[in-house]
């Protein structure tokens, strides 16, 4: 056998010959591990739209240099603000996946927005729809506030008028409640994370074996940018996980935040939150006085009823007693301190005591006449 004309030095690393399926699986795994490709915002013009009988939309997004296949499945289409239409300029959110049957990459979209909507608004809308689908905003899971809270937790900034207003109202209305305050920044970098940790700390706070009964997360209003921390997923999930009811008091009535939606109750201002949290002790005193009066009247009514019932029972007993019999002309005869029932139990000459309706008589037996 002829020697090869060229000899190659052996490779220093091992090689593997992939099957098409193996390589496709590997490419798919690489795509899924790439965080950027699993959270994509993509702008483009919609072309080649088709809709399957099952309700899935298939289309392509293109610009002047390239195009990419995309799909919007029926479940995502229900929540998407817009549907794909040929010629529509939009922004899609989704994940890049490999469609192994054709070997092509495609965007699996979950939301479509018309072009021109700001990124922050689209991100907020996407988060809202995701949390809503998980049930975080369900009214059926919202809890009632305790009527007489022993301990009230507060998460707010230690600066400004908010904490002062809260404490002033609580002190005036219900000074019996203990306040547990954990300060946290309410805007700026790190605010959402700090408030989420404060909510978690309050939820697990314990003294003498018991924790807080309710908490309030508060700030004094502001612009949409100022309120960004209250739309952060970390804070929203911390409020949802709280073991006690949470009142959101952002102080910004015109726009709802996600913290407002997930909280058990929304208050328009921190002061209003304190009014809702704490009962008015003056009103409680009035209620107590009114209850005392009602109880006194109820006890007097019951006493009168029972006294009348007792008097009626005494009258019935008296009618059946020996004194009533004596009043009808009968007498009670005793001999040797025993009531006589049989004439043969005494002998002539014995002394008898006779009790009448009025007074007593003493006599002696002259003769005994047995019955019959």
Short mmCIF file of C-alpha atoms in Angstrom, two decimals:
data_model
loop_
_atom_site.label_atom_id
_atom_site.label_comp_id
_atom_site.label_asym_id
_atom_site.label_seq_id
_atom_site.Cartn_x
_atom_site.Cartn_y
_atom_site.Cartn_z
CA UNK A 1 0.00 0.00 0.00
CA UNK A 2 1.36 3.36 -0.95
CA UNK A 3 2.38 5.73 1.78
CA UNK A 4 0.35 8.95 2.03
CA UNK A 5 2.02 11.90 0.44
CA UNK A 6 1.50 14.09 3.48
CA UNK A 7 1.63 13.26 7.14
CA UNK A 8 -0.30 15.37 9.70
CA UNK A 9 0.72 15.67 13.30
CA UNK A 10 -2.04 14.38 15.63
CA UNK A 11 -4.35 17.03 17.20
CA UNK A 12 -3.69 17.76 20.83
CA UNK A 13 -7.44 17.78 21.70
CA UNK A 14 -10.18 15.24 21.16
CA UNK A 15 -12.84 15.81 18.51
CA UNK A 16 -16.42 14.68 18.27
CA UNK A 17 -18.52 14.24 15.18
CA UNK A 18 -22.02 15.49 15.99
CA UNK A 19 -25.21 14.21 14.56
CA UNK A 20 -27.55 16.92 13.36
CA UNK A 21 -29.89 16.27 16.29
CA UNK A 22 -27.01 16.41 18.78
CA UNK A 23 -25.71 19.71 17.45
CA UNK A 24 -29.21 21.17 17.34
CA UNK A 25 -29.72 20.17 20.95
CA UNK A 26 -26.38 21.73 21.89
CA UNK A 27 -27.17 24.98 20.08
CA UNK A 28 -30.58 25.10 21.78
CA UNK A 29 -28.98 24.64 25.20
CA UNK A 30 -26.47 27.43 24.50
CA UNK A 31 -29.29 29.78 23.51
CA UNK A 32 -31.26 28.98 26.66
CA UNK A 33 -28.26 29.71 28.87
CA UNK A 34 -27.72 33.14 27.37
CA UNK A 35 -29.64 35.62 29.54
CA UNK A 36 -29.60 38.27 26.83
CA UNK A 37 -31.22 35.97 24.30
CA UNK A 38 -33.87 34.85 26.80
CA UNK A 39 -34.96 38.43 27.55
CA UNK A 40 -34.98 40.15 24.15
CA UNK A 41 -36.62 43.43 23.12
CA UNK A 42 -36.67 43.50 19.33
CA UNK A 43 -37.81 46.33 17.03
CA UNK A 44 -38.85 45.68 13.46
CA UNK A 45 -41.50 45.70 10.73
CA UNK A 46 -43.96 42.80 10.55
CA UNK A 47 -44.09 40.81 7.30
CA UNK A 48 -45.46 37.44 6.16
CA UNK A 49 -48.09 37.09 8.91
CA UNK A 50 -50.05 33.87 9.11
CA UNK A 51 -52.39 32.52 11.77
CA UNK A 52 -52.84 28.84 12.44
CA UNK A 53 -56.25 27.23 13.17
CA UNK A 54 -55.05 26.85 16.78
CA UNK A 55 -54.69 30.63 17.11
CA UNK A 56 -50.88 30.94 16.88
CA UNK A 57 -49.36 33.82 14.88
CA UNK A 58 -46.32 33.23 12.68
CA UNK A 59 -44.51 36.20 11.11
CA UNK A 60 -41.15 37.81 10.48
CA UNK A 61 -39.58 40.97 11.84
CA UNK A 62 -37.29 42.83 9.47
CA UNK A 63 -35.30 46.02 9.07
CA UNK A 64 -33.17 47.27 6.18
CA UNK A 65 -30.37 44.75 6.77
CA UNK A 66 -31.91 41.56 8.22
CA UNK A 67 -35.00 39.66 9.21
CA UNK A 68 -35.90 37.08 11.86
CA UNK A 69 -38.70 34.57 12.18
CA UNK A 70 -41.09 35.05 15.10
CA UNK A 71 -44.06 33.30 16.66
CA UNK A 72 -46.73 34.53 19.07
CA UNK A 73 -48.52 31.55 20.59
CA UNK A 74 -52.21 31.71 21.40
CA UNK A 75 -51.71 31.90 25.17
CA UNK A 76 -49.46 34.96 24.82
CA UNK A 77 -51.72 36.53 22.21
CA UNK A 78 -54.50 36.86 24.81
CA UNK A 79 -52.31 39.22 26.85
CA UNK A 80 -50.47 41.06 24.10
CA UNK A 81 -51.39 44.77 23.65
CA UNK A 82 -51.32 44.41 19.82
CA UNK A 83 -51.50 41.58 17.29
CA UNK A 84 -49.04 41.21 14.38
CA UNK A 85 -50.16 42.70 11.08
CA UNK A 86 -48.27 43.12 7.85
CA UNK A 87 -46.47 46.46 7.67
CA UNK A 88 -46.90 47.20 11.39
CA UNK A 89 -43.82 48.64 13.10
CA UNK A 90 -43.61 47.23 16.60
CA UNK A 91 -41.41 46.14 19.48
CA UNK A 92 -41.58 42.52 20.54
CA UNK A 93 -40.42 40.89 23.74
CA UNK A 94 -39.51 37.25 23.96
CA UNK A 95 -36.77 34.63 23.87
CA UNK A 96 -34.61 33.35 21.02
CA UNK A 97 -35.03 29.63 20.45
CA UNK A 98 -33.89 27.14 17.83
CA UNK A 99 -36.66 25.55 15.83
CA UNK A 100 -34.95 22.22 15.34
CA UNK A 101 -37.20 20.97 12.56
CA UNK A 102 -35.93 23.65 10.16
CA UNK A 103 -32.70 24.55 11.94
CA UNK A 104 -33.72 28.22 12.08
CA UNK A 105 -33.61 30.54 15.07
CA UNK A 106 -36.80 32.40 15.89
CA UNK A 107 -38.17 34.81 18.46
CA UNK A 108 -40.83 33.23 20.65
CA UNK A 109 -42.69 36.42 21.59
CA UNK A 110 -44.86 36.90 24.67
CA UNK A 111 -45.79 40.58 24.18
CA UNK A 112 -46.02 42.94 21.23
CA UNK A 113 -46.11 46.73 21.56
CA UNK A 114 -46.64 49.40 18.90
CA UNK A 115 -43.41 51.22 18.13
CA UNK A 116 -43.05 54.50 20.00
CA UNK A 117 -43.90 53.19 23.44
CA UNK A 118 -41.05 53.86 25.88
CA UNK A 119 -38.95 50.94 27.07
CA UNK A 120 -39.69 51.62 30.74
CA UNK A 121 -43.42 51.54 30.04
CA UNK A 122 -43.11 48.30 28.07
CA UNK A 123 -41.03 46.69 30.81
CA UNK A 124 -43.58 47.77 33.41
CA UNK A 125 -46.44 46.43 31.31
CA UNK A 126 -44.66 43.12 30.86
CA UNK A 127 -44.00 42.81 34.60
CA UNK A 128 -47.60 43.71 35.40
CA UNK A 129 -48.96 41.03 33.06
CA UNK A 130 -46.54 38.44 34.41
CA UNK A 131 -47.44 39.14 38.05
CA UNK A 132 -51.14 39.29 37.23
CA UNK A 133 -50.97 35.87 35.59
CA UNK A 134 -49.36 34.52 38.78
CA UNK A 135 -52.29 35.80 40.86
CA UNK A 136 -50.43 38.46 42.87
CA UNK A 137 -53.18 41.03 42.33
CA UNK A 138 -56.17 38.79 43.04
CA UNK A 139 -58.67 40.55 45.29
CA UNK A 140 -59.72 37.22 46.80
CA UNK A 141 -56.33 36.84 48.51
CA UNK A 142 -56.33 40.27 50.11
CA UNK A 143 -56.58 40.22 53.91
CA UNK A 144 -58.60 42.43 56.26
CA UNK A 145 -56.78 44.75 58.62
CA UNK A 146 -56.87 43.84 62.31
CA UNK A 147 -59.39 45.97 64.24
CA UNK A 148 -57.16 46.44 67.27
CA UNK A 149 -53.52 46.00 66.21
CA UNK A 150 -51.05 45.55 69.05
CA UNK A 151 -47.97 46.18 66.91
CA UNK A 152 -47.75 48.16 63.68
CA UNK A 153 -44.73 47.88 61.38
CA UNK A 154 -43.59 50.81 59.22
CA UNK A 155 -41.22 50.84 56.24
CA UNK A 156 -40.36 54.36 55.09
CA UNK A 157 -37.58 56.88 54.94
CA UNK A 158 -36.27 58.13 58.26
CA UNK A 159 -36.05 61.59 56.69
CA UNK A 160 -38.91 63.87 55.77
CA UNK A 161 -42.43 64.33 57.07
CA UNK A 162 -43.84 60.87 56.30
CA UNK A 163 -42.66 59.05 59.42
CA UNK A 164 -43.52 62.09 61.55
CA UNK A 165 -47.07 62.20 60.15
CA UNK A 166 -47.56 58.47 60.67
CA UNK A 167 -46.37 58.53 64.28
CA UNK A 168 -48.38 61.66 65.10
CA UNK A 169 -51.65 60.17 63.87
CA UNK A 170 -51.00 56.84 65.57
CA UNK A 171 -50.16 58.54 68.86
CA UNK A 172 -53.30 60.64 68.73
CA UNK A 173 -55.70 57.91 67.68
CA UNK A 174 -54.36 54.77 69.33
CA UNK A 175 -51.41 55.25 71.68
CA UNK A 176 -51.80 51.67 72.96
CA UNK A 177 -50.22 50.27 69.77
CA UNK A 178 -46.47 49.60 69.61
CA UNK A 179 -44.68 50.80 66.46
CA UNK A 180 -41.80 48.87 64.89
CA UNK A 181 -40.00 51.11 62.38
CA UNK A 182 -37.40 49.89 59.90
CA UNK A 183 -36.03 52.81 57.84
CA UNK A 184 -35.24 52.35 54.15
CA UNK A 185 -34.62 54.69 51.19
CA UNK A 186 -37.77 55.09 49.10
CA UNK A 187 -36.21 56.25 45.83
CA UNK A 188 -32.96 56.06 43.93
CA UNK A 189 -30.54 53.18 43.33
CA UNK A 190 -30.98 50.36 45.81
CA UNK A 191 -34.29 51.64 47.19
CA UNK A 192 -36.40 48.73 45.96
CA UNK A 193 -33.99 46.15 47.34
CA UNK A 194 -33.73 47.98 50.67
CA UNK A 195 -37.51 48.23 51.06
CA UNK A 196 -37.96 44.57 50.07
CA UNK A 197 -35.49 43.52 52.76
CA UNK A 198 -37.20 45.78 55.32
CA UNK A 199 -40.58 44.21 54.53
CA UNK A 200 -39.05 40.77 54.97
CA UNK A 201 -37.46 41.76 58.29
CA UNK A 202 -40.74 43.12 59.62
CA UNK A 203 -42.55 39.96 58.59
CA UNK A 204 -40.16 37.82 60.64
CA UNK A 205 -39.72 40.29 63.53
CA UNK A 206 -40.50 38.78 66.96
CA UNK A 207 -40.57 39.90 70.58
CA UNK A 208 -41.88 37.82 73.45
CA UNK A 209 -42.97 35.19 70.98
CA UNK A 210 -45.17 37.44 68.83
CA UNK A 211 -44.64 39.72 65.85
CA UNK A 212 -46.40 42.65 64.23
CA UNK A 213 -50.08 42.51 63.27
CA UNK A 214 -49.96 44.79 60.22
CA UNK A 215 -47.46 46.93 58.31
CA UNK A 216 -47.45 50.02 56.12
CA UNK A 217 -45.03 50.84 53.29
CA UNK A 218 -45.08 54.61 52.82
CA UNK A 219 -43.59 57.59 51.04
CA UNK A 220 -44.77 61.10 50.29
CA UNK A 221 -45.61 60.97 46.60
CA UNK A 222 -43.44 62.17 43.73
CA UNK A 223 -42.95 61.87 39.99
CA UNK A 224 -43.15 58.59 38.09
CA UNK A 225 -39.36 58.34 38.23
CA UNK A 226 -39.45 58.92 41.99
CA UNK A 227 -41.92 56.06 42.36
CA UNK A 228 -39.92 53.59 40.27
CA UNK A 229 -38.93 51.53 43.32
CA UNK A 230 -42.62 50.85 44.03
CA UNK A 231 -42.92 49.20 40.61
CA UNK A 232 -39.92 46.97 41.21
CA UNK A 233 -40.51 43.22 41.16
CA UNK A 234 -38.44 42.64 44.30
CA UNK A 235 -40.60 44.91 46.45
CA UNK A 236 -43.83 43.61 44.93
CA UNK A 237 -42.94 40.00 45.69
CA UNK A 238 -41.80 40.90 49.21
CA UNK A 239 -45.18 42.50 49.92
CA UNK A 240 -46.96 39.48 48.45
CA UNK A 241 -44.94 37.15 50.72
CA UNK A 242 -45.64 39.15 53.89
CA UNK A 243 -47.27 37.00 56.61
CA UNK A 244 -49.33 39.99 57.82
CA UNK A 245 -51.56 42.47 55.92
CA UNK A 246 -49.72 45.31 54.17
CA UNK A 247 -51.01 48.84 53.53
CA UNK A 248 -49.45 50.75 50.62
CA UNK A 249 -49.34 54.50 51.21
CA UNK A 250 -47.37 55.99 48.35
CA UNK A 251 -49.14 59.35 48.48
CA UNK A 252 -49.66 59.57 44.71
CA UNK A 253 -53.34 59.21 43.87
CA UNK A 254 -53.18 59.75 40.11
CA UNK A 255 -51.05 56.71 39.21
CA UNK A 256 -51.24 53.23 40.66
CA UNK A 257 -48.00 51.41 41.39
CA UNK A 258 -47.54 47.66 41.44
CA UNK A 259 -46.99 47.94 45.20
CA UNK A 260 -50.50 49.46 45.46
CA UNK A 261 -51.97 46.57 43.49
CA UNK A 262 -50.35 43.77 45.48
CA UNK A 263 -50.93 45.34 48.90
CA UNK A 264 -53.91 44.25 50.94
CA UNK A 265 -55.11 47.85 51.08
CA UNK A 266 -54.13 51.06 49.34
CA UNK A 267 -54.23 54.37 51.22
CA UNK A 268 -54.07 57.69 49.35
CA UNK A 269 -51.58 59.23 51.83
CA UNK A 270 -49.45 58.08 54.78
CA UNK A 271 -51.73 59.98 57.19
CA UNK A 272 -54.76 58.23 55.73
CA UNK A 273 -52.94 54.91 56.18
CA UNK A 274 -52.47 55.69 59.88
CA UNK A 275 -56.17 56.54 60.15
CA UNK A 276 -57.05 53.18 58.61
CA UNK A 277 -54.56 51.25 60.72
CA UNK A 278 -55.43 52.63 64.13
CA UNK A 279 -58.89 52.89 65.67
CA UNK A 280 -59.82 56.18 67.34
CA UNK A 281 -59.38 55.65 71.07
CA UNK A 282 -61.95 58.36 71.83
CA UNK A 283 -64.50 56.51 69.72
CA UNK A 284 -63.55 53.28 71.45
CA UNK A 285 -64.21 54.88 74.84
CA UNK A 286 -67.62 56.03 73.64
CA UNK A 287 -68.32 52.52 72.36
CA UNK A 288 -67.31 51.05 75.71
CA UNK A 289 -69.59 53.44 77.61
CA UNK A 290 -72.48 52.61 75.28
CA UNK A 291 -71.82 48.89 75.74
CA UNK A 292 -71.82 49.32 79.51
CA UNK A 293 -75.18 51.07 79.35
CA UNK A 294 -76.63 48.41 77.08
CA UNK A 295 -75.26 45.64 79.30
CA UNK A 296 -76.67 47.29 82.43
CA UNK A 297 -80.09 47.53 80.80
CA UNK A 298 -79.91 43.96 79.59
CA UNK A 299 -78.92 42.71 83.05
CA UNK A 300 -81.78 44.71 84.67
CA UNK A 301 -84.25 43.28 82.10
CA UNK A 302 -83.02 39.74 82.84
CA UNK A 303 -83.16 40.38 86.62
CA UNK A 304 -86.72 41.62 86.42
CA UNK A 305 -87.78 38.66 84.31
CA UNK A 306 -86.22 36.16 86.68
CA UNK A 307 -87.64 37.91 89.73
CA UNK A 308 -91.12 37.70 88.25
CA UNK A 309 -90.55 34.05 87.39
CA UNK A 310 -89.35 33.37 90.96
CA UNK A 311 -92.36 35.14 92.47
CA UNK A 312 -94.68 33.13 90.24
CA UNK A 313 -92.96 29.92 91.32
CA UNK A 314 -93.27 30.89 94.99
CA UNK A 315 -96.98 31.52 94.55
CA UNK A 316 -97.40 28.10 92.95
CA UNK A 317 -95.41 26.46 95.72
CA UNK A 318 -97.42 28.27 98.37
CA UNK A 319 -100.64 27.03 96.80
CA UNK A 320 -99.36 23.50 97.11
CA UNK A 321 -97.86 23.90 100.60
CA UNK A 322 -99.31 23.08 104.02
CA UNK A 323 -100.05 26.70 104.91
CA UNK A 324 -102.49 26.95 102.04
CA UNK A 325 -104.17 23.79 103.34
CA UNK A 326 -104.47 25.31 106.81
CA UNK A 327 -106.07 28.41 105.29
CA UNK A 328 -108.85 26.19 103.97
CA UNK A 329 -109.77 25.08 107.53
CA UNK A 330 -107.56 22.08 108.01
CA UNK A 331 -105.15 21.52 110.95
CA UNK A 332 -101.85 19.76 111.59
CA UNK A 333 -101.86 17.52 114.67
CA UNK A 334 -98.61 16.51 116.35
CA UNK A 335 -97.83 14.18 119.21
CA UNK A 336 -94.39 14.00 120.73
CA UNK A 337 -93.11 16.27 117.89
CA UNK A 338 -94.36 13.90 115.18
CA UNK A 339 -97.20 14.63 112.80
CA UNK A 340 -100.05 12.22 113.33
CA UNK A 341 -101.31 10.16 110.41
CA UNK A 342 -103.07 7.34 112.28
CA UNK A 343 -105.28 7.71 115.35
CA UNK A 344 -104.08 4.34 116.69
CA UNK A 345 -100.55 5.72 117.20
CA UNK A 346 -101.70 7.66 120.30
CA UNK A 347 -103.41 6.63 123.50
CA UNK A 348 -106.02 8.41 125.63
CA UNK A 349 -104.44 10.98 127.87
CA UNK A 350 -101.58 11.89 125.54
CA UNK A 351 -100.95 15.56 124.85
CA UNK A 352 -101.54 16.85 121.33
CA UNK A 353 -100.28 19.99 119.60
CA UNK A 354 -102.67 21.32 116.97
CA UNK A 355 -101.55 23.88 114.41
CA UNK A 356 -104.23 26.01 112.80
CA UNK A 357 -104.04 28.63 110.06
CA UNK A 358 -103.71 31.20 112.81
CA UNK A 359 -102.19 29.98 116.08
CA UNK A 360 -101.75 26.66 117.90
CA UNK A 361 -103.80 24.59 120.37
CA UNK A 362 -102.73 22.13 123.07
CA UNK A 363 -105.22 19.32 123.98
CA UNK A 364 -105.34 15.81 125.38
CA UNK A 365 -106.74 12.62 123.84
CA UNK A 366 -110.02 11.63 125.44
CA UNK A 367 -110.76 8.62 123.23
CA UNK A 368 -109.26 6.86 120.19
CA UNK A 369 -111.57 5.76 117.43
CA UNK A 370 -109.82 3.68 114.72
CA UNK A 371 -110.96 4.13 111.13
CA UNK A 372 -113.63 1.82 109.85
#
